Structures are given as structure tokens and as C-alpha cells.
mmCIF file of C-alpha atoms in Angstrom:
data_model
loop_
_atom_site.group_PDB
_atom_site.id
_atom_site.type_symbol
_atom_site.label_atom_id
_atom_site.label_comp_id
_atom_site.label_asym_id
_atom_site.label_seq_id
_atom_site.Cartn_x
_atom_site.Cartn_y
_atom_site.Cartn_z
ATOM 1 C CA MET R 43 82.550 67.707 117.191
ATOM 2 C CA ASP R 44 80.331 70.225 115.388
ATOM 3 C CA GLN R 45 78.260 72.620 117.460
ATOM 4 C CA ALA R 46 74.516 72.302 117.145
ATOM 5 C CA PRO R 47 72.840 75.224 115.334
ATOM 6 C CA GLY R 48 71.947 78.036 117.630
ATOM 7 C CA SER R 49 73.930 76.685 120.582
ATOM 8 C CA PRO R 50 75.256 79.218 123.098
ATOM 9 C CA GLN R 51 78.861 78.391 122.057
ATOM 10 C CA GLU R 52 78.268 79.253 118.396
ATOM 11 C CA PRO R 53 80.389 82.341 117.550
ATOM 12 C CA LYS R 54 78.546 85.438 116.404
ATOM 13 C CA ASP R 55 79.694 88.766 115.040
ATOM 14 C CA ALA R 56 78.735 92.219 116.233
ATOM 15 C CA GLN R 57 75.543 92.124 114.175
ATOM 16 C CA GLY R 58 74.483 88.816 115.691
ATOM 17 C CA LEU R 59 75.283 86.703 112.628
ATOM 18 C CA PRO R 60 76.623 83.224 113.428
ATOM 19 C CA GLY R 61 79.999 82.106 112.140
ATOM 20 C CA CYS R 62 80.317 79.355 109.554
ATOM 21 C CA TYR R 63 80.459 75.969 111.276
ATOM 22 C CA ARG R 64 83.681 75.148 109.381
ATOM 23 C CA HIS R 65 85.140 78.670 109.457
ATOM 24 C CA PRO R 66 83.945 80.315 112.708
ATOM 25 C CA ASP R 67 85.662 83.630 111.883
ATOM 26 C CA ARG R 68 83.375 84.170 108.856
ATOM 27 C CA PRO R 69 79.922 85.522 109.827
ATOM 28 C CA THR R 70 77.116 84.416 107.527
ATOM 29 C CA GLY R 71 73.378 84.711 107.162
ATOM 30 C CA ILE R 72 73.067 81.500 105.114
ATOM 31 C CA SER R 73 72.427 78.073 106.624
ATOM 32 C CA CYS R 74 72.281 74.530 105.284
ATOM 33 C CA THR R 75 68.732 73.601 104.249
ATOM 34 C CA ARG R 76 69.170 70.123 105.797
ATOM 35 C CA CYS R 77 71.106 70.447 109.059
ATOM 36 C CA GLU R 78 70.613 74.234 109.418
ATOM 37 C CA ARG R 79 74.237 74.849 110.309
ATOM 38 C CA PRO R 80 75.559 78.296 109.190
ATOM 39 C CA ILE R 81 77.733 78.119 106.071
ATOM 40 C CA CYS R 82 79.966 80.685 104.336
ATOM 41 C CA PRO R 83 80.338 81.049 100.525
ATOM 42 C CA GLU R 84 83.249 78.598 100.487
ATOM 43 C CA CYS R 85 81.100 75.887 102.072
ATOM 44 C CA MET R 86 77.869 76.506 100.137
ATOM 45 C CA VAL R 87 76.739 73.710 97.847
ATOM 46 C CA SER R 88 73.873 74.562 95.519
ATOM 47 C CA ALA R 89 70.789 72.435 96.052
ATOM 48 C CA SER R 90 67.393 72.334 94.368
ATOM 49 C CA VAL R 91 66.234 74.619 97.163
ATOM 50 C CA GLY R 92 68.782 76.859 98.899
ATOM 51 C CA PHE R 93 72.248 75.618 99.830
ATOM 52 C CA GLN R 94 73.633 72.599 101.683
ATOM 53 C CA CYS R 95 76.825 72.080 103.627
ATOM 54 C CA PRO R 96 79.527 69.737 102.249
ATOM 55 C CA GLU R 97 78.816 67.061 104.880
ATOM 56 C CA CYS R 98 75.120 66.799 104.011
ATOM 57 C CA VAL R 99 75.938 66.543 100.325
ATOM 58 C CA ARG R 100 78.693 64.006 100.899
ATOM 59 C CA THR R 101 76.579 61.734 103.088
ATOM 60 C CA GLY R 102 73.415 62.163 101.034
ATOM 61 C CA SER R 103 71.449 63.022 104.206
ATOM 62 C CA GLY R 104 67.768 62.564 103.648
ATOM 63 C CA THR R 105 68.163 61.990 99.916
ATOM 64 C CA GLY R 106 68.015 58.223 99.791
ATOM 65 C CA HIS R 107 71.012 58.236 97.442
ATOM 66 C CA ALA R 108 74.502 56.918 97.888
ATOM 67 C CA PRO R 109 77.156 59.443 98.967
ATOM 68 C CA SER R 110 78.561 59.509 95.428
ATOM 69 C CA ALA R 111 75.198 60.448 93.912
ATOM 70 C CA ASN R 112 75.752 64.152 94.530
ATOM 71 C CA GLN R 113 79.041 65.893 93.853
ATOM 72 C CA PRO R 114 79.740 68.876 96.118
ATOM 73 C CA ARG R 115 79.275 72.151 94.238
ATOM 74 C CA THR R 116 79.934 75.797 94.926
ATOM 75 C CA MET R 117 77.042 78.222 94.847
ATOM 76 C CA ALA R 118 77.862 78.987 91.188
ATOM 77 C CA GLY R 119 77.962 75.326 90.208
ATOM 78 C CA GLY R 120 81.719 74.744 90.388
ATOM 79 C CA THR R 121 83.299 71.689 91.986
ATOM 80 C CA LEU R 122 84.439 71.992 95.585
ATOM 81 C CA THR R 123 88.170 71.375 95.936
ATOM 82 C CA SER R 124 90.593 70.745 98.746
ATOM 83 C CA ASP R 125 92.443 73.993 97.970
ATOM 84 C CA PRO R 126 89.895 76.679 97.062
ATOM 85 C CA ARG R 127 92.655 79.276 96.462
ATOM 86 C CA LEU R 128 94.823 77.270 94.061
ATOM 87 C CA VAL R 129 94.096 79.339 90.922
ATOM 88 C CA THR R 130 94.682 82.586 92.832
ATOM 89 C CA LYS R 131 98.027 81.254 94.043
ATOM 90 C CA VAL R 132 98.987 80.280 90.489
ATOM 91 C CA LEU R 133 98.027 83.710 89.118
ATOM 92 C CA VAL R 134 100.055 85.463 91.806
ATOM 93 C CA GLY R 135 102.973 83.131 91.114
ATOM 94 C CA ILE R 136 102.877 83.806 87.363
ATOM 95 C CA CYS R 137 102.860 87.566 87.904
ATOM 96 C CA VAL R 138 105.816 87.350 90.291
ATOM 97 C CA VAL R 139 107.820 85.128 87.931
ATOM 98 C CA VAL R 140 107.101 87.443 84.992
ATOM 99 C CA TYR R 141 108.174 90.455 87.049
ATOM 100 C CA VAL R 142 111.443 88.724 87.892
ATOM 101 C CA LEU R 143 111.961 88.153 84.151
ATOM 102 C CA GLN R 144 111.254 91.840 83.537
ATOM 103 C CA MET R 145 113.936 92.794 86.037
ATOM 104 C CA ALA R 146 116.415 90.240 84.691
ATOM 105 C CA ILE R 147 115.964 90.793 80.938
ATOM 106 C CA GLY R 148 115.115 94.479 80.985
ATOM 107 C CA ASP R 149 113.021 96.789 78.857
ATOM 108 C CA ARG R 150 113.213 94.687 75.712
ATOM 109 C CA PHE R 151 111.146 92.006 77.448
ATOM 110 C CA THR R 152 108.555 94.421 78.802
ATOM 111 C CA GLU R 153 108.275 96.325 75.521
ATOM 112 C CA ARG R 154 107.623 93.076 73.671
ATOM 113 C CA PHE R 155 104.610 92.090 75.778
ATOM 114 C CA GLU R 156 103.046 95.258 77.188
ATOM 115 C CA MET R 157 99.769 96.677 75.836
ATOM 116 C CA ILE R 158 100.364 99.258 73.148
ATOM 117 C CA GLY R 159 98.007 100.108 70.320
ATOM 118 C CA LEU R 160 99.682 101.670 67.304
ATOM 119 C CA ALA R 161 103.387 101.647 68.019
ATOM 120 C CA TRP R 162 105.007 101.893 64.612
ATOM 121 C CA VAL R 163 105.638 105.481 63.577
ATOM 122 C CA PRO R 164 106.596 105.837 59.890
ATOM 123 C CA GLY R 165 110.065 107.294 59.520
ATOM 124 C CA LEU R 166 110.865 106.959 63.204
ATOM 125 C CA GLY R 167 110.655 103.235 63.686
ATOM 126 C CA GLY R 168 109.670 101.618 66.949
ATOM 127 C CA LEU R 169 107.964 98.494 68.236
ATOM 128 C CA GLU R 170 104.912 96.982 66.679
ATOM 129 C CA GLY R 171 101.648 96.935 68.632
ATOM 130 C CA VAL R 172 98.110 95.589 68.567
ATOM 131 C CA ALA R 173 97.214 97.588 65.463
ATOM 132 C CA GLU R 174 100.048 95.834 63.604
ATOM 133 C CA GLY R 175 98.579 92.434 64.454
ATOM 134 C CA GLN R 176 100.116 91.649 67.859
ATOM 135 C CA TRP R 177 96.820 90.854 69.582
ATOM 136 C CA TYR R 178 98.604 88.757 72.170
ATOM 137 C CA ARG R 179 99.522 92.001 73.929
ATOM 138 C CA LEU R 180 95.909 92.307 75.108
ATOM 139 C CA LEU R 181 96.566 89.186 77.224
ATOM 140 C CA THR R 182 100.252 89.319 78.115
ATOM 141 C CA ALA R 183 100.021 92.872 79.462
ATOM 142 C CA MET R 184 97.850 91.471 82.290
ATOM 143 C CA PHE R 185 100.921 89.762 83.791
ATOM 144 C CA LEU R 186 103.398 92.646 83.567
ATOM 145 C CA HIS R 187 104.030 95.364 86.172
ATOM 146 C CA GLY R 188 105.950 98.594 86.220
ATOM 147 C CA SER R 189 107.448 98.623 89.718
ATOM 148 C CA VAL R 190 107.662 96.797 93.037
ATOM 149 C CA VAL R 191 104.885 98.978 94.460
ATOM 150 C CA HIS R 192 102.717 98.286 91.411
ATOM 151 C CA ILE R 193 102.964 94.503 91.618
ATOM 152 C CA ALA R 194 102.769 94.461 95.434
ATOM 153 C CA PHE R 195 99.537 96.448 95.486
ATOM 154 C CA ASN R 196 97.966 94.356 92.716
ATOM 155 C CA MET R 197 98.969 91.010 94.210
ATOM 156 C CA LEU R 198 97.665 91.970 97.658
ATOM 157 C CA SER R 199 94.357 92.969 96.067
ATOM 158 C CA LEU R 200 94.264 89.748 94.035
ATOM 159 C CA TRP R 201 94.883 87.639 97.127
ATOM 160 C CA TRP R 202 92.356 89.479 99.282
ATOM 161 C CA ILE R 203 89.572 89.584 96.678
ATOM 162 C CA GLY R 204 90.393 86.577 94.531
ATOM 163 C CA GLY R 205 90.637 83.833 97.155
ATOM 164 C CA PRO R 206 87.082 84.074 98.544
ATOM 165 C CA LEU R 207 85.683 84.629 95.049
ATOM 166 C CA GLU R 208 87.434 81.536 93.707
ATOM 167 C CA ALA R 209 85.973 79.521 96.587
ATOM 168 C CA ALA R 210 82.462 80.778 95.803
ATOM 169 C CA LEU R 211 82.608 80.319 92.022
ATOM 170 C CA GLY R 212 84.885 77.336 91.511
ATOM 171 C CA ARG R 213 88.145 77.249 89.599
ATOM 172 C CA ALA R 214 86.920 77.210 85.994
ATOM 173 C CA ARG R 215 84.340 79.985 86.453
ATOM 174 C CA TYR R 216 86.765 82.101 88.456
ATOM 175 C CA LEU R 217 89.448 81.747 85.791
ATOM 176 C CA ALA R 218 86.957 82.669 83.055
ATOM 177 C CA LEU R 219 85.918 85.760 85.027
ATOM 178 C CA TYR R 220 89.534 86.810 85.534
ATOM 179 C CA PHE R 221 90.608 86.569 81.904
ATOM 180 C CA VAL R 222 87.415 88.000 80.428
ATOM 181 C CA SER R 223 87.637 91.010 82.763
ATOM 182 C CA GLY R 224 91.299 91.544 81.963
ATOM 183 C CA LEU R 225 90.700 91.369 78.218
ATOM 184 C CA ALA R 226 87.775 93.780 78.518
ATOM 185 C CA GLY R 227 90.103 96.241 80.247
ATOM 186 C CA SER R 228 92.736 95.839 77.543
ATOM 187 C CA ALA R 229 90.160 96.316 74.787
ATOM 188 C CA LEU R 230 88.822 99.549 76.279
ATOM 189 C CA THR R 231 92.386 100.813 76.683
ATOM 190 C CA TYR R 232 93.073 100.029 73.031
ATOM 191 C CA LEU R 233 89.902 101.852 72.035
ATOM 192 C CA LEU R 234 90.262 105.029 74.110
ATOM 193 C CA ALA R 235 93.868 105.516 75.234
ATOM 194 C CA ALA R 236 96.586 107.238 73.224
ATOM 195 C CA GLN R 237 97.695 104.642 70.731
ATOM 196 C CA ASN R 238 101.419 105.061 71.358
ATOM 197 C CA GLN R 239 100.976 104.977 75.144
ATOM 198 C CA PRO R 240 101.964 101.602 76.642
ATOM 199 C CA SER R 241 100.064 100.147 79.581
ATOM 200 C CA LEU R 242 100.504 97.060 81.714
ATOM 201 C CA GLY R 243 99.273 95.451 84.913
ATOM 202 C CA ALA R 244 96.713 93.043 86.335
ATOM 203 C CA SER R 245 94.486 95.911 87.483
ATOM 204 C CA GLY R 246 91.826 95.398 84.796
ATOM 205 C CA ALA R 247 91.284 91.782 85.816
ATOM 206 C CA ILE R 248 91.365 92.689 89.514
ATOM 207 C CA PHE R 249 88.738 95.395 89.016
ATOM 208 C CA GLY R 250 86.638 92.692 87.373
ATOM 209 C CA LEU R 251 86.987 90.646 90.555
ATOM 210 C CA PHE R 252 85.856 93.699 92.549
ATOM 211 C CA GLY R 253 82.724 93.940 90.411
ATOM 212 C CA ALA R 254 81.930 90.241 90.729
ATOM 213 C CA THR R 255 82.520 90.351 94.493
ATOM 214 C CA ALA R 256 79.983 93.172 94.841
ATOM 215 C CA VAL R 257 77.443 91.103 92.874
ATOM 216 C CA LEU R 258 78.127 88.048 95.025
ATOM 217 C CA MET R 259 77.812 89.957 98.293
ATOM 218 C CA ARG R 260 74.546 91.497 97.119
ATOM 219 C CA ARG R 261 73.268 88.030 96.240
ATOM 220 C CA LEU R 262 74.112 86.772 99.738
ATOM 221 C CA ASN R 263 72.657 89.870 101.423
ATOM 222 C CA TYR R 264 76.028 90.781 102.904
ATOM 223 C CA ASP R 265 76.975 94.313 103.890
ATOM 224 C CA LEU R 266 78.248 95.927 100.696
ATOM 225 C CA ARG R 267 79.799 98.948 102.364
ATOM 226 C CA PRO R 268 83.342 97.508 102.825
ATOM 227 C CA VAL R 269 83.751 96.449 99.191
ATOM 228 C CA ILE R 270 82.125 99.646 97.900
ATOM 229 C CA ALA R 271 84.428 101.763 100.072
ATOM 230 C CA LEU R 272 87.466 99.876 98.785
ATOM 231 C CA LEU R 273 86.266 100.222 95.201
ATOM 232 C CA VAL R 274 85.676 103.974 95.622
ATOM 233 C CA ILE R 275 89.174 104.431 97.062
ATOM 234 C CA ASN R 276 90.656 102.587 94.092
ATOM 235 C CA LEU R 277 88.623 104.674 91.644
ATOM 236 C CA ILE R 278 89.823 107.883 93.327
ATOM 237 C CA PHE R 279 93.411 106.778 92.762
ATOM 238 C CA THR R 280 92.506 105.731 89.220
ATOM 239 C CA PHE R 281 91.322 109.201 88.219
ATOM 240 C CA SER R 282 93.747 111.229 90.332
ATOM 241 C CA PRO R 283 96.274 113.237 88.300
ATOM 242 C CA GLY R 284 99.908 112.329 88.704
ATOM 243 C CA PHE R 285 99.463 108.586 89.166
ATOM 244 C CA ASN R 286 99.717 107.808 85.432
ATOM 245 C CA ILE R 287 97.050 105.080 85.637
ATOM 246 C CA ALA R 288 95.251 103.682 82.607
ATOM 247 C CA TRP R 289 91.717 104.301 83.837
ATOM 248 C CA GLN R 290 90.334 102.655 80.709
ATOM 249 C CA ALA R 291 91.658 99.267 81.837
ATOM 250 C CA HIS R 292 90.106 99.676 85.277
ATOM 251 C CA ILE R 293 86.687 100.691 83.971
ATOM 252 C CA GLY R 294 86.676 98.056 81.220
ATOM 253 C CA GLY R 295 87.612 95.338 83.713
ATOM 254 C CA LEU R 296 85.026 96.524 86.221
ATOM 255 C CA VAL R 297 82.207 96.505 83.660
ATOM 256 C CA GLY R 298 83.273 93.098 82.363
ATOM 257 C CA GLY R 299 83.415 91.723 85.915
ATOM 258 C CA LEU R 300 79.972 93.058 86.787
ATOM 259 C CA ILE R 301 78.418 91.456 83.694
ATOM 260 C CA VAL R 302 80.132 88.092 84.016
ATOM 261 C CA GLY R 303 79.773 88.059 87.811
ATOM 262 C CA TYR R 304 76.036 88.640 87.574
ATOM 263 C CA ALA R 305 75.693 85.719 85.163
ATOM 264 C CA MET R 306 77.810 83.468 87.391
ATOM 265 C CA VAL R 307 75.808 84.208 90.525
ATOM 266 C CA HIS R 308 72.261 84.583 89.194
ATOM 267 C CA ALA R 309 72.083 81.981 86.409
ATOM 268 C CA PRO R 310 69.179 79.547 87.007
ATOM 269 C CA ARG R 311 70.290 76.079 88.026
ATOM 270 C CA GLU R 312 68.777 74.254 85.050
ATOM 271 C CA ARG R 313 70.688 76.355 82.480
ATOM 272 C CA ARG R 314 73.513 77.534 84.658
ATOM 273 C CA ALA R 315 76.581 76.537 82.635
ATOM 274 C CA LEU R 316 75.039 77.680 79.344
ATOM 275 C CA ILE R 317 74.225 81.147 80.695
ATOM 276 C CA GLN R 318 77.503 81.545 82.593
ATOM 277 C CA TYR R 319 79.849 80.602 79.775
ATOM 278 C CA GLY R 320 77.542 82.080 77.157
ATOM 279 C CA THR R 321 77.871 85.452 78.884
ATOM 280 C CA CYS R 322 81.659 85.079 78.887
ATOM 281 C CA ALA R 323 81.499 84.378 75.148
ATOM 282 C CA VAL R 324 79.368 87.471 74.533
ATOM 283 C CA VAL R 325 81.803 89.719 76.402
ATOM 284 C CA LEU R 326 84.731 88.170 74.519
ATOM 285 C CA LEU R 327 82.887 88.800 71.261
ATOM 286 C CA ALA R 328 82.511 92.452 72.278
ATOM 287 C CA VAL R 329 86.270 92.539 72.950
ATOM 288 C CA ILE R 330 87.030 91.132 69.491
ATOM 289 C CA VAL R 331 84.649 93.537 67.749
ATOM 290 C CA THR R 332 86.194 96.472 69.622
ATOM 291 C CA VAL R 333 89.711 95.467 68.604
ATOM 292 C CA VAL R 334 88.744 94.846 64.972
ATOM 293 C CA VAL R 335 86.904 98.160 64.648
ATOM 294 C CA ARG R 336 89.676 100.148 66.326
ATOM 295 C CA THR R 337 92.340 98.463 64.211
ATOM 296 C CA ALA R 338 90.409 99.374 61.065
ATOM 297 C CA GLN R 339 90.387 103.004 62.189
ATOM 298 C CA LEU R 340 94.135 103.097 62.758
ATOM 299 C CA THR R 341 95.444 101.212 59.739
#
């Protein structure tokens, strides 16, 4: 049986915030506008005013409508699902499978799909790159990794950041954020990095998730210090000499994630989908323009 709001048994964190009534280990400052039970981002359903819990939406409490009249929605307008981490699991699984293929097939597989700008050197030969028309590398490089440590660190970050963000945005919006951020990172790498320097990894997309998470936490009035501290630590590693990290991918992904994340979280309800996916389209257009302009400079 659910605890009544404000009851003595309701769990609270060190700052006095109650725990979500469905997930007591998640402190939250948001409550359902109907039953007033505390709800975390995963349980928030956007309403005309504030947020409602899934039970109030499902039963149509106080609305006068049948239970099917309102479909449960995340705070960004996505559909609530039984497994709010499914897309994150699939992304992790794809990266692991691709890494196994890298280990099994060898360098010829990695060299075919990693991000490299202008690879063909007249008289010396070599692989073709983005400048020679292989635009797919901007996408496929997001699923490749250079070592066990590389993929382990990225997949742990994806699981820790991606799961809660997927629950708050919904599957389609989360997937759009992930790919747009990753492509923005690849585009900035293509623009600024040495054109014969290969790069690979999911870091650009993951930095986009960091940016969107910061926007989401700010929107919910959560303490931003943990995510900012984690982001600063990652940026220190990004710019530290000796780590051989493509900082362009990280910064491009972060900027893309901040832009798309802001649109996902702050879009007004009446034009929400148009603004959210329209922003994704604008960022993708910027990616295409960047690639076209840079290619024209190199060829």
C-alpha cells in the first residue's frame, strides 16, 4: 500500500527531500498535482499544470475521463514504458558487439569505420575518409572503441547517465539526443582535428547526455554540483596531455547535447514535438553544413 504524502514513514534524504513513492531511494522536490505524492523524473507525467504520477493518469482521477483518455507521458512528452532503460541497454549492447568484432576481425574492420577526415595521400596510398565521400564514418565511429579501458569507461558513463535521462525524455527523444550529439562531435572533429588523424568512441554522444542531464537537473531544481563535478573531471582528462583524446568530439557533443536537451526539457506543451524535433533538425543541418564546407576546403 502506498504511503500517504508527508507521513512519518516516508523516506527523506539528508536535505529533507522525500523519496519518490515508487522509487524511495530517489529524493525529489516534485509532487503529483493530484495526489501530492513525491515523484522522480521517471514517474513524472506532464499535465496541463505541473506533473502527475502514473496512477493518477491511468485512473483519470478527477478528470471525468475514462482511464484510456490520457496516455502516460514523460516530462518531455515521451510515452512511459515498462522498461525505461531499453534504448540504453541496446546502445551498450551494440557497442560491445562491435568491439568484439573489432577484436575478432582486426584493424581492417576498425580502419574501415573509424572517423578520419582526409585519409588518401597522393603517392602513398591509404584508406579513404570523410573527405572522399565516406560520410558514414561520422556515425559508425560512435560505436567503435580503442581498448578495453576505453569501452568500459564509456559504457559505465552511458549506463549511469543514459538510463535516468531515457526515463525522463522517452525513447524516441533520448535516441534523437544521443545521435545528434554524437554527430555534432564527429563534425567538429572533422572540422578542427588533423585530417589524417583517426578518432573513434561514443564519448561525443555521452558528453551530449552530460549536457542534457545538466539542463534537466536545472529544470527540476536539483543540486547540479554532482553532475558539474563529474563533467569537470571528464574535461580535465579531455584536455590533459598524454591521453590522446579527441577533445573536439567531446566539446561538439557537449554543445549539441546542451542545445537539444534544452529544447527537450523547456519546449512548451502545445508545440512540444515541433520544437524538440525541429531543434534536432537544426543541429543536424549545422552538422551537414560543417561537413560540406570542410570537404570543399580539403578537396
